[in-house]
XYZ file of C-alpha atoms in Angstrom:
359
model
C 46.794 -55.006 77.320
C 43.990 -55.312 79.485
C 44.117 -54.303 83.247
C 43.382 -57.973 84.221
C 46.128 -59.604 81.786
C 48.218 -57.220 82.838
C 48.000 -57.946 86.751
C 47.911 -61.704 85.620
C 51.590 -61.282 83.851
C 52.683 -58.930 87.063
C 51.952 -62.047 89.133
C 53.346 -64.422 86.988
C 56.662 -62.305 86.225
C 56.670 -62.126 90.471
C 56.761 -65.339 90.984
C 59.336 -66.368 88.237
C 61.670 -63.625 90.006
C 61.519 -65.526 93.577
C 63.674 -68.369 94.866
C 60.867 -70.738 93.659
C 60.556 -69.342 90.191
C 62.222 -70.249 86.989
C 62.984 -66.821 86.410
C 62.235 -64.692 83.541
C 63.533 -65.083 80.200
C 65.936 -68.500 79.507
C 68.675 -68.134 77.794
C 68.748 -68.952 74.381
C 72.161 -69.256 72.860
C 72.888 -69.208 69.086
C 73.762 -72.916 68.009
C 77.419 -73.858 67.276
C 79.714 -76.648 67.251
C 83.045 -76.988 69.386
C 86.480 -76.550 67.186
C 88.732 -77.198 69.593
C 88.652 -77.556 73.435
C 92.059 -77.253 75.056
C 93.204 -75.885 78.522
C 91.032 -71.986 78.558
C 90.968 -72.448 74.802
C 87.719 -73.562 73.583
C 86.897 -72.387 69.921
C 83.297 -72.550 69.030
C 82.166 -72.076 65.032
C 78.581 -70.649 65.077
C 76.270 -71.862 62.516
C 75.088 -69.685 59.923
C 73.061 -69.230 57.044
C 75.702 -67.413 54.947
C 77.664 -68.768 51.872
C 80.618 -71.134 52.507
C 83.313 -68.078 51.522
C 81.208 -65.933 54.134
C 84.351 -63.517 56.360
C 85.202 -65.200 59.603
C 85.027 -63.270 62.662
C 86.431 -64.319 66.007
C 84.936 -63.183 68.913
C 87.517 -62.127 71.746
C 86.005 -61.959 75.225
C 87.978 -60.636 78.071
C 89.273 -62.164 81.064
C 87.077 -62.685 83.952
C 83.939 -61.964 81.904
C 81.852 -65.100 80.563
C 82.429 -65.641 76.700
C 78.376 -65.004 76.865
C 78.789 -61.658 76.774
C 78.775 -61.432 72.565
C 75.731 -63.656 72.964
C 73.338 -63.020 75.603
C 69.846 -63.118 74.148
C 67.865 -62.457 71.626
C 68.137 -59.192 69.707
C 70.960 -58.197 72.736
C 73.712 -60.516 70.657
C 76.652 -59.774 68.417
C 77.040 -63.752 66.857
C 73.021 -63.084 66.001
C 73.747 -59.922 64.642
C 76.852 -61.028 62.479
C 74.784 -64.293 61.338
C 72.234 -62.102 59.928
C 74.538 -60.204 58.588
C 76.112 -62.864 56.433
C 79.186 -63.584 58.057
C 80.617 -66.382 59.752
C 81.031 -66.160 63.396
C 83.573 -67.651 65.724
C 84.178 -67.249 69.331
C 87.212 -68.249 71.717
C 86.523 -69.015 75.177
C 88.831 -69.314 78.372
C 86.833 -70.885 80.804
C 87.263 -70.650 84.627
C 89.928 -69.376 85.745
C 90.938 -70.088 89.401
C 94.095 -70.684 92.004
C 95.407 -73.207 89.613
C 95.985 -70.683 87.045
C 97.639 -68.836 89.282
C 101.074 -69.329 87.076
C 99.193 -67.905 83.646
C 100.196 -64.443 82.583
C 99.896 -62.166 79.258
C 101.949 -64.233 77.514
C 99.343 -67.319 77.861
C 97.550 -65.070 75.459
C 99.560 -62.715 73.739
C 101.737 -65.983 72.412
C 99.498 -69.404 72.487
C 95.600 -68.723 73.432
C 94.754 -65.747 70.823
C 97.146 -67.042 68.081
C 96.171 -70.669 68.163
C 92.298 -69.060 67.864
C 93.306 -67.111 64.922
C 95.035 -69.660 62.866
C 92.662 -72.740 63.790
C 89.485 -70.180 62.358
C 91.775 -69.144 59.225
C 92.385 -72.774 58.785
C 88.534 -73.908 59.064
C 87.798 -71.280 56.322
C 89.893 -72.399 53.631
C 93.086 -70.373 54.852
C 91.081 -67.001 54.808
C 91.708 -63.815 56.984
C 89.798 -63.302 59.727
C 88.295 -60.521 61.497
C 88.593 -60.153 65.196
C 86.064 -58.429 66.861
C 86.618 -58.249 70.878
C 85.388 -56.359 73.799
C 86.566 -54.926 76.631
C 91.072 -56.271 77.860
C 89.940 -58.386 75.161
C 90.865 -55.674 72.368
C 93.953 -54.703 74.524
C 95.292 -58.553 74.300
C 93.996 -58.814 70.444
C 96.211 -55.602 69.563
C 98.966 -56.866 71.627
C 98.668 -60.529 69.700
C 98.837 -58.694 66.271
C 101.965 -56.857 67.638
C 103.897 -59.683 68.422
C 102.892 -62.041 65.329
C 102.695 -59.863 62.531
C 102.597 -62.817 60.800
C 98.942 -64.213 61.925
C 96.428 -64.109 59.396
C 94.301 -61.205 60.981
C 92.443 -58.695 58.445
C 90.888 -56.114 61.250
C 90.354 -55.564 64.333
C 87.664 -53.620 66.552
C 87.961 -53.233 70.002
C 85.019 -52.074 71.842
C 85.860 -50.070 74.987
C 89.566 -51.451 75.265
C 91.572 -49.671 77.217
C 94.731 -48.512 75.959
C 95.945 -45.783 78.069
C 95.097 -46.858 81.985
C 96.274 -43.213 82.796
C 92.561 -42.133 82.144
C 91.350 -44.834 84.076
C 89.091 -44.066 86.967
C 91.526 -43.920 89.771
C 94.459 -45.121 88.222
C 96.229 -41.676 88.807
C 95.888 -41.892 92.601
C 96.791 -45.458 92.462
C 100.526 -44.517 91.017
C 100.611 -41.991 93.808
C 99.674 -44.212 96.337
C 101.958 -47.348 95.156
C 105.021 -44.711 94.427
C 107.087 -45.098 98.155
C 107.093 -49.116 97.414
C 107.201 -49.197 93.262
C 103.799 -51.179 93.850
C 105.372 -54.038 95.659
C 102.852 -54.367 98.526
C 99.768 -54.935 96.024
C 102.372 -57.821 94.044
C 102.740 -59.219 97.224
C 98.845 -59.592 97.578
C 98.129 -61.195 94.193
C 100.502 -63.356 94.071
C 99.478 -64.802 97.719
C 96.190 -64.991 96.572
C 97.037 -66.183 93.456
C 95.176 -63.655 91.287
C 91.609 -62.010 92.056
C 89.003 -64.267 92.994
C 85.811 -64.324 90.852
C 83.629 -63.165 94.108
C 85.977 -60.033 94.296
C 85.588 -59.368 90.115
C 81.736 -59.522 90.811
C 81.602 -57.359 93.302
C 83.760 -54.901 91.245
C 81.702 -54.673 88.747
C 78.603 -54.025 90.176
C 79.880 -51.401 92.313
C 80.589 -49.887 88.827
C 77.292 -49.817 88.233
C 76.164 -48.957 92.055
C 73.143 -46.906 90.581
C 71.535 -49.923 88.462
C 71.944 -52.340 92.017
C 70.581 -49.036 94.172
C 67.165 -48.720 92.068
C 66.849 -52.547 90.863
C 64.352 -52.692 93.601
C 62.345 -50.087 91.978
C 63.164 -51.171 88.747
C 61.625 -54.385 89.294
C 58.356 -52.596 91.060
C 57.454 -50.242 87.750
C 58.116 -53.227 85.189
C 56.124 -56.372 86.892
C 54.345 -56.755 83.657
C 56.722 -55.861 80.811
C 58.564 -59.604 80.451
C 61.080 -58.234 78.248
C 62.429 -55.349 80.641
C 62.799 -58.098 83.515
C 64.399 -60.839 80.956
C 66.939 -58.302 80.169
C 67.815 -57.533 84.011
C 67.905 -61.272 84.941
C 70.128 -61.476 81.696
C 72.862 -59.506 83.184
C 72.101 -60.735 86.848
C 73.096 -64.539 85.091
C 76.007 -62.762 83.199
C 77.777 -60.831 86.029
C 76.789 -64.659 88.304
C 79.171 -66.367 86.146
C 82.288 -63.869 85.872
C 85.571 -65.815 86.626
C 88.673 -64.700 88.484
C 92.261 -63.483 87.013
C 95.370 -65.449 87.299
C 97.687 -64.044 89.578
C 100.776 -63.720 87.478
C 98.429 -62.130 84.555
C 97.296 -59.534 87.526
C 100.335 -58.825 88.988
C 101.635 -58.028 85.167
C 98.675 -56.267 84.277
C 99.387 -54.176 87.702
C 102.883 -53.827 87.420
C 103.216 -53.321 83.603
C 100.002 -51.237 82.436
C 98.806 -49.783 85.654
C 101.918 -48.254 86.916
C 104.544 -48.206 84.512
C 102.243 -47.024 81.744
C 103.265 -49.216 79.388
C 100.156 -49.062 77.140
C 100.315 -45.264 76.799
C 103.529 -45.459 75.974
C 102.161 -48.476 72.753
C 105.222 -50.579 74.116
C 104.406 -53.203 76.547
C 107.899 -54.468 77.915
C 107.451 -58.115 79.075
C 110.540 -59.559 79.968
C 112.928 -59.063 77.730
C 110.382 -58.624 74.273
C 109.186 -55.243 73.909
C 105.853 -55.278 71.813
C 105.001 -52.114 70.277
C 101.142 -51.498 69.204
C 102.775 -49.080 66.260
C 103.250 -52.834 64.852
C 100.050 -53.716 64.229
C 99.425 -53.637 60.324
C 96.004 -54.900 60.386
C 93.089 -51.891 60.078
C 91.409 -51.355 63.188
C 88.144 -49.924 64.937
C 87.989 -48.585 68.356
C 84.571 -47.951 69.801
C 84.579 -45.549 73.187
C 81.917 -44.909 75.699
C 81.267 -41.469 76.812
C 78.919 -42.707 79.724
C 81.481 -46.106 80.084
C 82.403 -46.222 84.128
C 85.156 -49.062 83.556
C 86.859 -48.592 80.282
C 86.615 -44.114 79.693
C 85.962 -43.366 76.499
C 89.814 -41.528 76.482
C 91.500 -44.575 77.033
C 89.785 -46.134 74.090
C 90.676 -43.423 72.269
C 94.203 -43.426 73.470
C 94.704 -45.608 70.682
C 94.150 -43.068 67.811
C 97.983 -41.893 69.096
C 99.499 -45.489 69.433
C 98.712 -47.598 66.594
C 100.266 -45.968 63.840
C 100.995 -48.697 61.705
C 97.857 -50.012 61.078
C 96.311 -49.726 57.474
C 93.137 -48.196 58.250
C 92.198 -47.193 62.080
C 88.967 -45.155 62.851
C 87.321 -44.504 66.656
C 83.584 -43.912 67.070
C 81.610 -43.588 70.215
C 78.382 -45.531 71.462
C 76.102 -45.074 74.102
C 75.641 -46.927 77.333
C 77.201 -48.659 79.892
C 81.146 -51.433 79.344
C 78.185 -53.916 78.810
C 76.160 -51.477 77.200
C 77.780 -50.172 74.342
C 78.724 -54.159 72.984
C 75.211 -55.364 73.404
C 72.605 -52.675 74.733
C 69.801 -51.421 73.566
C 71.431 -48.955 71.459
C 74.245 -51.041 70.449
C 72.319 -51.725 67.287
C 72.235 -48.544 65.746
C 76.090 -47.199 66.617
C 78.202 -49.684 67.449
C 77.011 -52.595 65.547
C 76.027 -49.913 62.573
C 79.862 -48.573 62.863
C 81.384 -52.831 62.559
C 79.076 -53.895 59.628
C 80.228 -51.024 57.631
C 83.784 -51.166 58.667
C 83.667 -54.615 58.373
C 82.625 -54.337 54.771
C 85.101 -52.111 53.815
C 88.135 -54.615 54.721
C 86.331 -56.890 52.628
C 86.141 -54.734 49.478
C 89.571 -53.404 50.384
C 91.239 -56.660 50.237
C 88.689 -57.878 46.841
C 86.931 -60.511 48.559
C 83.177 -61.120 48.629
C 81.144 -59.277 50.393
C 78.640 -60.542 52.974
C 75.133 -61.412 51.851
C 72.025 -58.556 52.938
């Protein structure tokens, strides 16, 4: 590139990046049609280009995080990246989540959200297994789904930087020291008058995760003025972590009082009321994908899961590089941990004498 074409870009990309600007990059989200739409149940079916007996896979977001987060641009998205690889992609989405929700807890998902999902994308392929593919408490609530209703039609699945032991959790150790002379009940007491954590507050959490990439974005910005596709991929995840929702307030308080400090995931049994859900239930074959470098999710309590889920029929655990975000969708996410699902992915199908997706 020329010096002058360069400086004409720089200006260009400067001015998209102000106030005034369009910004840099608009999103471009893989077409789909709507399944079902019901109260933080939304099921999308992504069109593809792959036979009509092509594997489903659901996509299972997290709380809190926008369901964009398998698909946030070009060549940075898991529904493109299953698409090409001849399979049939669906995603379930939750919506906002605010003070009204306040009442919604696991069981919202463990027993009506993620099964519903499951059997409305079995029954929109013909009856088929699906796949579920999820990221982040996503894979924690997909495990805990398959626990409880062996019965669901679920083949695999891979949960990519799940945790499932919040004992290697950054801080989590000092929390249970902390919360031990009042079992906790001061922090209950501030969910539930909030009525869950506000979106604002899950924002700012996660970028003080990632306090290094906010400390240098000013000098990030500076060196790449003219290279559009570094500054389309920063305004990508500015727009992603701009539309992060809040948790419900019973959820929270069960997610504080159940995995945080009674260790209920470490121990695979989640006790929630009276049901105790074990994660040595889960029959379906699974793949957990870690982060060494991951700030939120440590790649230990990924792996956590190598020791809990017994039953399953096949389980594996690979690592990626990058960041929570990072090792679903960044730059490298293409040759680990998208390389580690297509051939896992693959292998259910063979195992179980299907056909196999279309190169």
């Amino acid at each position: 590139m020329s010096i002058v074409a360069a400086v004409s870009r720089a200006a260009r990309n400067a001015l998209a990046l102000t106030p005034f600007g369009s910004g840099v990059g608009a999103p471009e989200p893989m077409p789909s049609d709507v399944l079902c739409a019901e109260p933080h149940l939304t099921l999308r079916r992504y069109h593809h280009p792959g036979p009509a007996d092509a594997p489903a896979v659901l996509l299972v977001p997290p709380l809190a995080a926008p369901a964009s987060c398998f698909d946030l641009r070009p060549g940075q998205s898991v529904v493109e990246f299953l698409r090409g690889s001849g399979r049939a992609p669906y995603l379930v989405d939750y919506g906002p989540v605010g003070y009204t929700d306040r009442r919604m807890g696991l069981a919202d998902w463990i027993d009506r959200i993620l099964p519903e999902s499951v059997l409305r994308t079995s029954a929109d392929r013909g009856g088929a297994p699906v796949d579920l593919v999820c990221w982040s408490l996503g894979g924690t609530l997909a495990l805990l789904t398959a626990a409880a209703h062996p019965e669901l039609p679920i083949r695999s699945v891979t949960a990519v930087g799940s945790p499932l032991d919040y004992r290697r959790m950054l801080g989590v150790p000092q929390l249970r020291l902390l919360a031990a002379p009042t079992g906790g009940l001061l922090t209950s007491a501030a969910i539930r008058a909030a009525g869950g954590v506000p979106a604002p507050l899950t924002r700012l959490s996660y970028r003080l995760s990632a306090w290094d990439r906010e400390l240098t974005r000013p000098f990030f910005v500076a060196g790449n003025l003219a290279n559009t596709d570094a500054l389309a991929r920063m305004q990508t995840i500015d727009r992603f972590l701009a539309d992060m929702a809040g948790y419900p307030g019973r959820f929270m308080d069960q997610v504080w009082r159940r995995f945080v400090l009674a260790g209920d995931l470490e121990s695979g049994v989640l006790r929630l009321g009276g049901r105790r859900i074990a994660l040595a239930d889960v029959a379906a074959a699974v793949l957990l994908v870690g982060g060494p470098r991951d700030a939120i999710t440590p790649a230990g309590a990924v792996q956590a899961g190598l020791r809990t889920l017994t039953g399953a029929r096949a389980l594996r655990y690979e690592t990626a590089p990058g960041s929570h975000l990072g090792i679903l969708t960044g730059p490298d996410a293409a040759h680990s941990t998208w390389t580690y699902l297509d051939k896992f992915l693959t292998e259910q199908v063979e195992v179980a004498g299907g056909v196999a997706p279309v190169r």
